[in-house]
Short mmCIF file of C-alpha atoms in Angstrom, two decimals:
data_model
loop_
_atom_site.label_atom_id
_atom_site.label_comp_id
_atom_site.label_asym_id
_atom_site.label_seq_id
_atom_site.Cartn_x
_atom_site.Cartn_y
_atom_site.Cartn_z
CA UNK A 465 -25.87 -7.28 -36.95
CA UNK A 466 -27.29 -7.45 -40.50
CA UNK A 467 -23.90 -7.28 -42.27
CA UNK A 468 -22.13 -9.83 -40.06
CA UNK A 469 -22.27 -13.48 -41.17
CA UNK A 470 -23.59 -15.79 -38.49
CA UNK A 471 -21.45 -18.38 -36.74
CA UNK A 472 -22.42 -21.61 -35.00
CA UNK A 473 -23.43 -21.44 -31.35
CA UNK A 474 -21.06 -23.22 -29.01
CA UNK A 475 -22.52 -26.44 -27.60
CA UNK A 476 -21.03 -29.01 -25.25
CA UNK A 477 -21.74 -32.09 -27.34
CA UNK A 478 -18.63 -32.15 -29.51
CA UNK A 479 -16.21 -34.83 -28.23
CA UNK A 480 -12.89 -33.39 -27.15
CA UNK A 481 -14.07 -29.80 -27.26
CA UNK A 482 -13.39 -27.23 -24.58
CA UNK A 483 -17.13 -26.76 -23.78
CA UNK A 484 -17.53 -30.52 -23.32
CA UNK A 485 -14.59 -30.63 -20.90
CA UNK A 486 -16.15 -27.87 -18.82
CA UNK A 487 -19.49 -29.68 -18.56
CA UNK A 488 -18.06 -33.18 -18.09
CA UNK A 489 -14.96 -32.44 -15.98
CA UNK A 490 -14.87 -28.95 -14.53
CA UNK A 491 -18.42 -28.92 -13.16
CA UNK A 492 -18.00 -32.21 -11.24
CA UNK A 493 -14.71 -30.84 -9.84
CA UNK A 494 -16.50 -27.71 -8.68
CA UNK A 495 -19.19 -29.77 -6.95
CA UNK A 496 -16.50 -31.67 -5.06
CA UNK A 497 -14.64 -28.50 -4.06
CA UNK A 498 -17.82 -26.87 -2.79
CA UNK A 499 -18.76 -30.04 -0.89
CA UNK A 500 -15.40 -30.02 0.90
CA UNK A 501 -15.36 -26.28 1.63
CA UNK A 502 -18.32 -26.31 4.05
CA UNK A 503 -19.65 -28.61 6.78
CA UNK A 504 -22.85 -29.14 4.83
CA UNK A 505 -25.66 -31.23 6.29
CA UNK A 506 -27.15 -34.42 4.80
CA UNK A 507 -29.73 -32.53 2.75
CA UNK A 508 -27.03 -30.55 0.96
CA UNK A 509 -24.93 -33.67 0.34
CA UNK A 510 -27.90 -35.48 -1.17
CA UNK A 511 -28.72 -32.51 -3.39
CA UNK A 512 -25.10 -32.24 -4.55
CA UNK A 513 -25.05 -35.96 -5.37
CA UNK A 514 -28.23 -35.52 -7.41
CA UNK A 515 -26.79 -32.52 -9.24
CA UNK A 516 -23.62 -34.43 -10.09
CA UNK A 517 -25.61 -37.19 -11.77
CA UNK A 518 -28.04 -34.81 -13.44
CA UNK A 519 -25.45 -32.44 -14.92
CA UNK A 520 -23.32 -35.24 -16.40
CA UNK A 521 -25.88 -37.89 -17.34
CA UNK A 522 -29.35 -36.42 -17.04
CA UNK A 523 -31.61 -33.83 -18.62
CA UNK A 524 -32.49 -30.26 -17.70
CA UNK A 525 -35.33 -30.23 -15.20
CA UNK A 526 -37.87 -27.50 -14.38
CA UNK A 527 -37.45 -25.38 -11.26
CA UNK A 528 -39.63 -26.03 -8.22
CA UNK A 529 -42.95 -24.22 -8.27
CA UNK A 530 -41.91 -22.03 -5.35
CA UNK A 531 -38.48 -21.07 -6.73
CA UNK A 532 -38.11 -17.28 -6.34
CA UNK A 533 -36.65 -16.87 -9.82
CA UNK A 534 -38.76 -19.39 -11.69
CA UNK A 535 -40.56 -16.77 -13.77
CA UNK A 536 -37.26 -15.16 -14.66
CA UNK A 537 -35.71 -18.40 -15.87
CA UNK A 538 -38.81 -19.21 -17.88
CA UNK A 539 -38.26 -15.97 -19.81
CA UNK A 540 -34.59 -16.97 -20.20
CA UNK A 541 -35.38 -20.18 -22.08
CA UNK A 542 -36.02 -22.87 -19.46
CA UNK A 543 -39.25 -24.19 -21.04
CA UNK A 544 -37.43 -24.59 -24.39
CA UNK A 545 -34.55 -26.56 -22.89
CA UNK A 546 -36.36 -28.65 -20.26
CA UNK A 547 -35.95 -32.36 -20.98
CA UNK A 548 -32.85 -31.88 -23.14
CA UNK A 549 -29.31 -32.98 -22.31
CA UNK A 550 -27.08 -30.34 -20.74
CA UNK A 551 -24.66 -31.02 -23.60
CA UNK A 552 -27.18 -30.31 -26.37
CA UNK A 553 -28.21 -26.75 -25.45
CA UNK A 554 -26.11 -23.59 -25.88
CA UNK A 555 -22.99 -23.84 -23.74
CA UNK A 556 -23.47 -20.38 -22.24
CA UNK A 557 -26.96 -21.42 -21.12
CA UNK A 558 -25.96 -24.79 -19.63
CA UNK A 559 -22.99 -23.28 -17.78
CA UNK A 560 -25.19 -20.64 -16.20
CA UNK A 561 -27.82 -23.25 -15.40
CA UNK A 562 -25.20 -25.30 -13.54
CA UNK A 563 -24.49 -22.43 -11.13
CA UNK A 564 -28.20 -21.79 -10.62
CA UNK A 565 -28.71 -25.45 -9.71
CA UNK A 566 -25.62 -25.49 -7.48
CA UNK A 567 -27.00 -22.58 -5.42
CA UNK A 568 -30.26 -24.48 -5.08
CA UNK A 569 -28.43 -27.63 -3.92
CA UNK A 570 -26.54 -25.87 -1.11
CA UNK A 571 -29.61 -24.03 0.18
CA UNK A 572 -28.61 -20.54 -0.94
CA UNK A 573 -32.19 -19.62 -1.84
CA UNK A 574 -33.56 -20.83 1.50
CA UNK A 575 -35.50 -20.85 3.61
CA UNK A 576 -33.17 -22.28 6.21
CA UNK A 577 -29.85 -21.67 7.95
CA UNK A 578 -27.79 -21.89 4.74
CA UNK A 579 -29.77 -19.20 2.97
CA UNK A 580 -27.48 -16.59 1.44
CA UNK A 581 -24.23 -18.43 2.29
CA UNK A 582 -21.89 -18.03 -0.69
CA UNK A 583 -20.55 -21.54 -1.50
CA UNK A 584 -17.47 -20.00 -3.14
CA UNK A 585 -16.54 -17.60 -0.35
CA UNK A 586 -13.66 -19.68 1.12
CA UNK A 587 -11.94 -19.73 -2.28
CA UNK A 588 -12.42 -16.01 -2.80
CA UNK A 589 -11.09 -15.08 0.64
CA UNK A 590 -8.09 -17.39 0.37
CA UNK A 591 -7.02 -15.61 -2.79
CA UNK A 592 -7.72 -12.15 -1.44
CA UNK A 593 -5.63 -12.90 1.66
CA UNK A 594 -2.74 -14.49 -0.22
CA UNK A 595 0.91 -13.45 -0.24
CA UNK A 596 0.55 -12.71 -3.96
CA UNK A 597 -2.04 -10.07 -3.15
CA UNK A 598 0.31 -8.59 -0.55
CA UNK A 599 3.03 -8.23 -3.16
CA UNK A 600 0.70 -6.69 -5.70
CA UNK A 601 -0.56 -4.10 -3.21
CA UNK A 602 2.96 -3.27 -2.04
CA UNK A 603 3.92 -2.53 -5.65
CA UNK A 604 1.48 0.38 -5.64
CA UNK A 605 3.90 2.35 -3.45
CA UNK A 606 6.50 2.30 -6.22
CA UNK A 607 3.90 3.19 -8.84
CA UNK A 608 2.86 6.33 -6.94
CA UNK A 609 6.02 8.20 -8.00
CA UNK A 610 5.60 7.48 -11.70
CA UNK A 611 4.07 9.94 -14.21
CA UNK A 612 0.27 9.93 -14.37
CA UNK A 613 0.17 8.40 -17.87
CA UNK A 614 2.43 5.57 -16.77
CA UNK A 615 0.30 4.96 -13.69
CA UNK A 616 -2.84 4.85 -15.81
CA UNK A 617 -1.39 2.36 -18.28
CA UNK A 618 -0.01 0.16 -15.51
CA UNK A 619 -3.38 0.06 -13.74
CA UNK A 620 -5.19 -0.67 -17.00
CA UNK A 621 -2.91 -3.62 -17.63
CA UNK A 622 -3.25 -4.70 -14.00
CA UNK A 623 -7.00 -4.83 -14.51
CA UNK A 624 -6.56 -6.72 -17.77
CA UNK A 625 -4.14 -9.37 -16.55
CA UNK A 626 -5.75 -9.65 -13.14
CA UNK A 627 -8.30 -11.77 -14.94
CA UNK A 628 -5.80 -14.63 -14.89
CA UNK A 629 -6.72 -15.06 -11.21
CA UNK A 630 -10.11 -16.49 -12.29
CA UNK A 631 -10.75 -19.27 -9.78
CA UNK A 632 -13.06 -21.26 -12.02
CA UNK A 633 -10.36 -21.36 -14.68
CA UNK A 634 -7.82 -22.64 -12.13
CA UNK A 635 -9.96 -25.70 -11.44
CA UNK A 636 -9.11 -27.11 -14.85
CA UNK A 637 -5.76 -28.76 -15.54
CA UNK A 638 -5.03 -26.30 -18.33
CA UNK A 639 -5.41 -23.33 -16.03
CA UNK A 640 -3.43 -24.81 -13.19
CA UNK A 641 -0.16 -24.98 -15.11
CA UNK A 642 2.22 -22.11 -15.58
CA UNK A 643 2.34 -21.12 -19.22
CA UNK A 644 5.53 -21.73 -21.16
CA UNK A 645 4.93 -18.92 -23.62
CA UNK A 646 5.17 -15.28 -22.58
CA UNK A 647 1.76 -13.64 -22.38
CA UNK A 648 0.99 -11.07 -25.02
CA UNK A 649 -1.78 -8.84 -26.29
CA UNK A 650 -3.42 -10.17 -29.44
CA UNK A 651 -5.30 -6.87 -29.92
CA UNK A 652 -4.61 -3.54 -28.26
CA UNK A 653 -7.04 -0.63 -28.61
CA UNK A 654 -5.86 1.05 -25.41
CA UNK A 655 -5.20 4.38 -27.19
CA UNK A 656 -8.84 4.49 -28.29
CA UNK A 657 -9.94 3.63 -24.75
CA UNK A 658 -8.01 6.57 -23.29
CA UNK A 659 -9.29 8.84 -26.06
CA UNK A 660 -12.88 8.02 -25.13
CA UNK A 661 -12.27 8.67 -21.44
CA UNK A 662 -10.64 12.00 -22.28
CA UNK A 663 -13.43 13.06 -24.64
CA UNK A 664 -15.73 14.40 -21.92
CA UNK A 665 -15.17 16.36 -18.75
CA UNK A 666 -15.79 13.99 -15.87
CA UNK A 667 -18.06 11.53 -17.65
CA UNK A 668 -19.48 8.23 -16.44
CA UNK A 669 -17.73 4.88 -16.61
CA UNK A 670 -19.68 1.64 -16.38
CA UNK A 671 -17.42 -1.26 -15.46
CA UNK A 672 -18.97 -4.72 -15.77
CA UNK A 673 -16.88 -6.72 -13.31
CA UNK A 674 -15.98 -10.35 -13.68
CA UNK A 675 -14.09 -12.09 -10.87
CA UNK A 676 -13.61 -11.28 -7.21
CA UNK A 677 -10.30 -11.44 -5.31
CA UNK A 678 -7.13 -10.61 -7.19
CA UNK A 679 -9.04 -9.48 -10.27
CA UNK A 680 -11.53 -7.23 -8.52
CA UNK A 681 -8.79 -5.41 -6.59
CA UNK A 682 -7.05 -4.09 -9.74
CA UNK A 683 -10.46 -3.22 -11.22
CA UNK A 684 -11.15 -1.09 -8.17
CA UNK A 685 -7.69 0.46 -8.34
CA UNK A 686 -8.30 1.48 -11.96
CA UNK A 687 -11.63 3.07 -11.02
CA UNK A 688 -10.02 4.90 -8.11
CA UNK A 689 -7.27 6.28 -10.35
CA UNK A 690 -9.77 7.49 -12.94
CA UNK A 691 -11.85 9.21 -10.26
CA UNK A 692 -8.82 10.75 -8.58
CA UNK A 693 -7.41 12.15 -11.82
CA UNK A 694 -10.78 13.50 -12.98
CA UNK A 695 -10.93 11.36 -16.12
CA UNK A 696 -14.35 10.28 -14.89
CA UNK A 697 -16.75 11.94 -12.49
CA UNK A 698 -18.80 8.87 -11.74
CA UNK A 699 -18.34 5.11 -11.96
CA UNK A 700 -21.00 2.40 -11.90
CA UNK A 701 -19.59 -1.00 -10.96
CA UNK A 702 -21.79 -3.85 -12.17
CA UNK A 703 -21.50 -7.03 -10.10
CA UNK A 704 -23.49 -10.26 -9.93
CA UNK A 705 -26.67 -10.39 -7.81
CA UNK A 706 -25.77 -13.89 -6.58
CA UNK A 707 -22.71 -16.18 -6.42
CA UNK A 708 -21.89 -17.25 -9.97
CA UNK A 709 -19.17 -18.99 -11.98
CA UNK A 710 -17.18 -19.75 -8.81
CA UNK A 711 -15.38 -16.43 -8.51
CA UNK A 712 -17.64 -13.79 -10.05
CA UNK A 713 -17.85 -10.66 -7.92
CA UNK A 714 -20.87 -9.81 -5.77
CA UNK A 715 -21.48 -6.82 -3.50
CA UNK A 716 -20.04 -8.77 -0.56
CA UNK A 717 -16.85 -9.33 -2.56
CA UNK A 718 -16.56 -5.59 -3.25
CA UNK A 719 -16.79 -4.92 0.48
CA UNK A 720 -14.15 -7.57 1.20
CA UNK A 721 -11.84 -6.07 -1.43
CA UNK A 722 -12.26 -2.54 -0.04
CA UNK A 723 -11.48 -3.75 3.47
CA UNK A 724 -8.40 -5.51 2.10
CA UNK A 725 -7.24 -2.27 0.47
CA UNK A 726 -7.90 0.00 3.43
CA UNK A 727 -6.12 -2.42 5.77
CA UNK A 728 -3.04 -2.78 3.57
CA UNK A 729 -1.35 0.52 4.36
CA UNK A 730 0.53 2.80 1.98
CA UNK A 731 -0.82 3.66 -1.45
CA UNK A 732 -3.25 0.72 -1.38
CA UNK A 733 -4.95 2.11 1.71
CA UNK A 734 -5.22 5.54 0.10
CA UNK A 735 -6.95 4.01 -2.90
CA UNK A 736 -9.25 2.08 -0.58
CA UNK A 737 -10.23 5.19 1.38
CA UNK A 738 -10.91 7.07 -1.85
CA UNK A 739 -13.26 4.33 -3.03
CA UNK A 740 -14.95 4.04 0.36
CA UNK A 741 -15.66 7.78 0.29
CA UNK A 742 -16.77 7.61 -3.35
CA UNK A 743 -19.43 5.06 -2.43
CA UNK A 744 -20.58 7.28 0.43
CA UNK A 745 -20.88 10.43 -1.71
CA UNK A 746 -22.28 8.77 -4.83
CA UNK A 747 -19.30 9.11 -7.16
CA UNK A 748 -19.14 5.29 -7.17
CA UNK A 749 -22.31 3.24 -7.29
CA UNK A 750 -22.89 -0.50 -7.30
CA UNK A 751 -25.28 -2.28 -9.63
CA UNK A 752 -26.47 -5.88 -9.29
CA UNK A 753 -28.92 -6.19 -12.18
CA UNK A 754 -30.61 -9.60 -12.54
CA UNK A 755 -29.48 -9.74 -16.18
CA UNK A 756 -25.85 -9.80 -14.99
CA UNK A 757 -26.45 -13.50 -14.18
CA UNK A 758 -28.59 -14.28 -17.20
CA UNK A 759 -27.62 -17.18 -19.50
CA UNK A 760 -28.00 -14.88 -22.49
CA UNK A 761 -25.86 -12.60 -24.66
CA UNK A 762 -25.90 -8.87 -23.96
CA UNK A 763 -27.67 -8.32 -27.25
CA UNK A 764 -30.80 -9.45 -25.36
CA UNK A 765 -30.35 -7.01 -22.45
CA UNK A 766 -33.50 -5.37 -21.06
CA UNK A 767 -34.37 -1.74 -21.72
CA UNK A 768 -33.30 -0.30 -18.36
CA UNK A 769 -29.81 -1.78 -18.68
CA UNK A 770 -29.59 -0.63 -22.28
CA UNK A 771 -30.47 2.91 -21.21
CA UNK A 772 -27.76 2.92 -18.53
CA UNK A 773 -25.05 1.75 -20.93
CA UNK A 774 -26.27 4.24 -23.54
CA UNK A 775 -25.74 7.15 -21.14
CA UNK A 776 -22.17 6.16 -20.20
CA UNK A 777 -19.05 7.73 -21.65
CA UNK A 778 -17.66 4.20 -21.84
CA UNK A 779 -18.64 0.73 -20.69
CA UNK A 780 -15.74 -1.59 -19.90
CA UNK A 781 -16.67 -5.27 -20.02
CA UNK A 782 -14.25 -7.43 -18.05
CA UNK A 783 -13.32 -11.04 -18.42
CA UNK A 784 -13.93 -14.09 -20.56
CA UNK A 785 -17.56 -14.81 -19.70
CA UNK A 786 -18.61 -11.22 -20.24
CA UNK A 787 -16.76 -11.23 -23.56
CA UNK A 788 -18.71 -14.29 -24.65
CA UNK A 789 -21.91 -12.50 -23.70
CA UNK A 790 -20.80 -9.30 -25.43
CA UNK A 791 -19.95 -10.77 -28.85
CA UNK A 792 -22.25 -13.80 -28.70
CA UNK A 793 -21.08 -17.26 -27.62
CA UNK A 794 -20.37 -18.41 -31.15
CA UNK A 795 -17.44 -19.88 -33.02
CA UNK A 796 -16.70 -16.72 -34.99
CA UNK A 797 -13.91 -16.59 -37.50
CA UNK A 798 -11.19 -14.84 -35.44
CA UNK A 799 -10.90 -12.05 -38.03
CA UNK A 800 -14.60 -11.13 -37.70
CA UNK A 801 -14.53 -7.40 -36.87
CA UNK A 802 -15.21 -6.66 -33.20
CA UNK A 803 -17.19 -3.49 -34.06
CA UNK A 804 -19.53 -5.51 -36.27
CA UNK A 805 -20.48 -8.08 -33.62
CA UNK A 806 -20.95 -5.34 -30.98
CA UNK A 807 -22.84 -2.93 -33.24
CA UNK A 808 -26.01 -3.50 -31.19
CA UNK A 809 -24.40 -2.14 -28.02
CA UNK A 810 -26.05 1.17 -27.09
CA UNK A 811 -22.84 3.14 -26.40
CA UNK A 812 -19.06 2.97 -26.59
CA UNK A 813 -17.79 -0.34 -25.24
CA UNK A 814 -14.39 -1.80 -24.42
CA UNK A 815 -13.50 -5.42 -23.69
CA UNK A 816 -10.64 -6.30 -21.34
CA UNK A 817 -10.15 -10.04 -21.42
CA UNK A 818 -7.64 -12.83 -21.08
CA UNK A 819 -8.43 -15.67 -23.46
CA UNK A 820 -9.91 -18.73 -21.74
CA UNK A 821 -12.52 -19.97 -24.20
CA UNK A 822 -12.88 -20.55 -27.94
CA UNK A 823 -14.75 -17.31 -28.69
CA UNK A 824 -12.64 -14.61 -30.33
CA UNK A 825 -13.20 -11.73 -32.76
CA UNK A 826 -11.24 -8.75 -34.01
CA UNK A 827 -7.86 -10.32 -34.80
CA UNK A 828 -5.90 -9.44 -37.91
CA UNK A 829 -4.95 -12.32 -40.16
CA UNK A 830 -1.18 -12.25 -39.45
CA UNK A 831 -1.79 -12.36 -35.69
CA UNK A 832 -4.13 -15.33 -36.01
CA UNK A 833 -1.68 -17.15 -38.27
CA UNK A 834 1.21 -16.59 -35.85
CA UNK A 835 -0.83 -17.87 -32.91
CA UNK A 836 -1.93 -21.00 -34.74
CA UNK A 837 1.61 -21.69 -35.94
CA UNK A 838 3.00 -21.42 -32.42
CA UNK A 839 0.23 -23.09 -30.42
CA UNK A 840 -2.32 -24.63 -32.83
CA UNK A 841 -5.65 -23.76 -31.13
CA UNK A 842 -4.41 -23.81 -27.52
CA UNK A 843 -3.99 -20.03 -27.57
CA UNK A 844 -7.77 -19.64 -27.42
CA UNK A 845 -8.14 -21.23 -23.97
CA UNK A 846 -4.74 -21.16 -22.24
CA UNK A 847 -5.12 -17.79 -20.50
CA UNK A 848 -1.66 -16.71 -21.74
CA UNK A 849 -2.98 -14.11 -24.20
CA UNK A 850 -5.18 -11.09 -23.71
CA UNK A 851 -6.91 -8.32 -25.60
CA UNK A 852 -8.16 -4.77 -25.29
CA UNK A 853 -10.83 -4.09 -27.91
CA UNK A 854 -12.92 -0.95 -28.30
CA UNK A 855 -15.97 0.01 -30.35
CA UNK A 856 -16.35 3.74 -30.03
CA UNK A 857 -19.02 4.61 -32.60
CA UNK A 858 -22.42 5.50 -31.23
#
């Protein structure tokens, strides 16, 4: 990005900042919720106690010599940050490190009986099985009689606003309250998004998923609609290779969501059967690349992932965390052009995101001024605003 001025990296050491509240308040709350969600044994309780002290008062420690991903984390910056406070390293890195250490504490890596047990699964399933999900799926029956363009736009916005179901966000006091202000789009490039999808005959969509549950379901519905209408011929759904950021989607969460759809009846079941068949015949494929859980911006993606995104008609990047990774987890001036900070991306890219962190680009000056006048800086993190941004130049 040679023509884009740099911006400071977000750290967690500024008193009163949103990153500091995540490290000092949200992470301890997550440890407690995980502890209460499973009948863990003494070893897990001791490890969780140690993590609580370490992540709030201690320094970053090296991984055990036999850790299966030790070499990977060493290439992701662990030697550089070992011995430093969690609050003094890039916020994106320390957040990701917290979830890596949490999996270690509960025995996810094994060996042992808790190996592979998702510590966030009870929260994900509770949301997926909720009455709210029932109502959302029932609404698909009414949508089925609408014109195709109206269906497409409704499903796009369902995917966009479904991000408000982010479970990690709900654990903070800010996210738990209903917003007073009506939600609104602060940037809307949806016309350019549809133009890209219509530019080729049955091209490939890469969708980089964010959360499971009530966000993943509308993501899947959007993919199903695009496949059914022929706007795309193939979709690659990128999920996390391990449990991450409380509610981030894994392959198991995709399976749970498809079962939820196929068991719902009506239009929801039809969408579910279409997706089930698409997986079987290769029109829908799942990806769980290790870099999907890396504590790094997408500008540092490896060559194989770069090649896949380069070959896609469009890559849609979902959610707040993926947005931070897409544009760089920096305190950009909000009017910094989105195409400039994503110029490195190897193909056309779209961001669908509700705003839950300080990072933002691509706003026009009047929009920023109106937001600040109405809400000071709360609009950045409240989850009551959203954006659809597109960079279509190759």
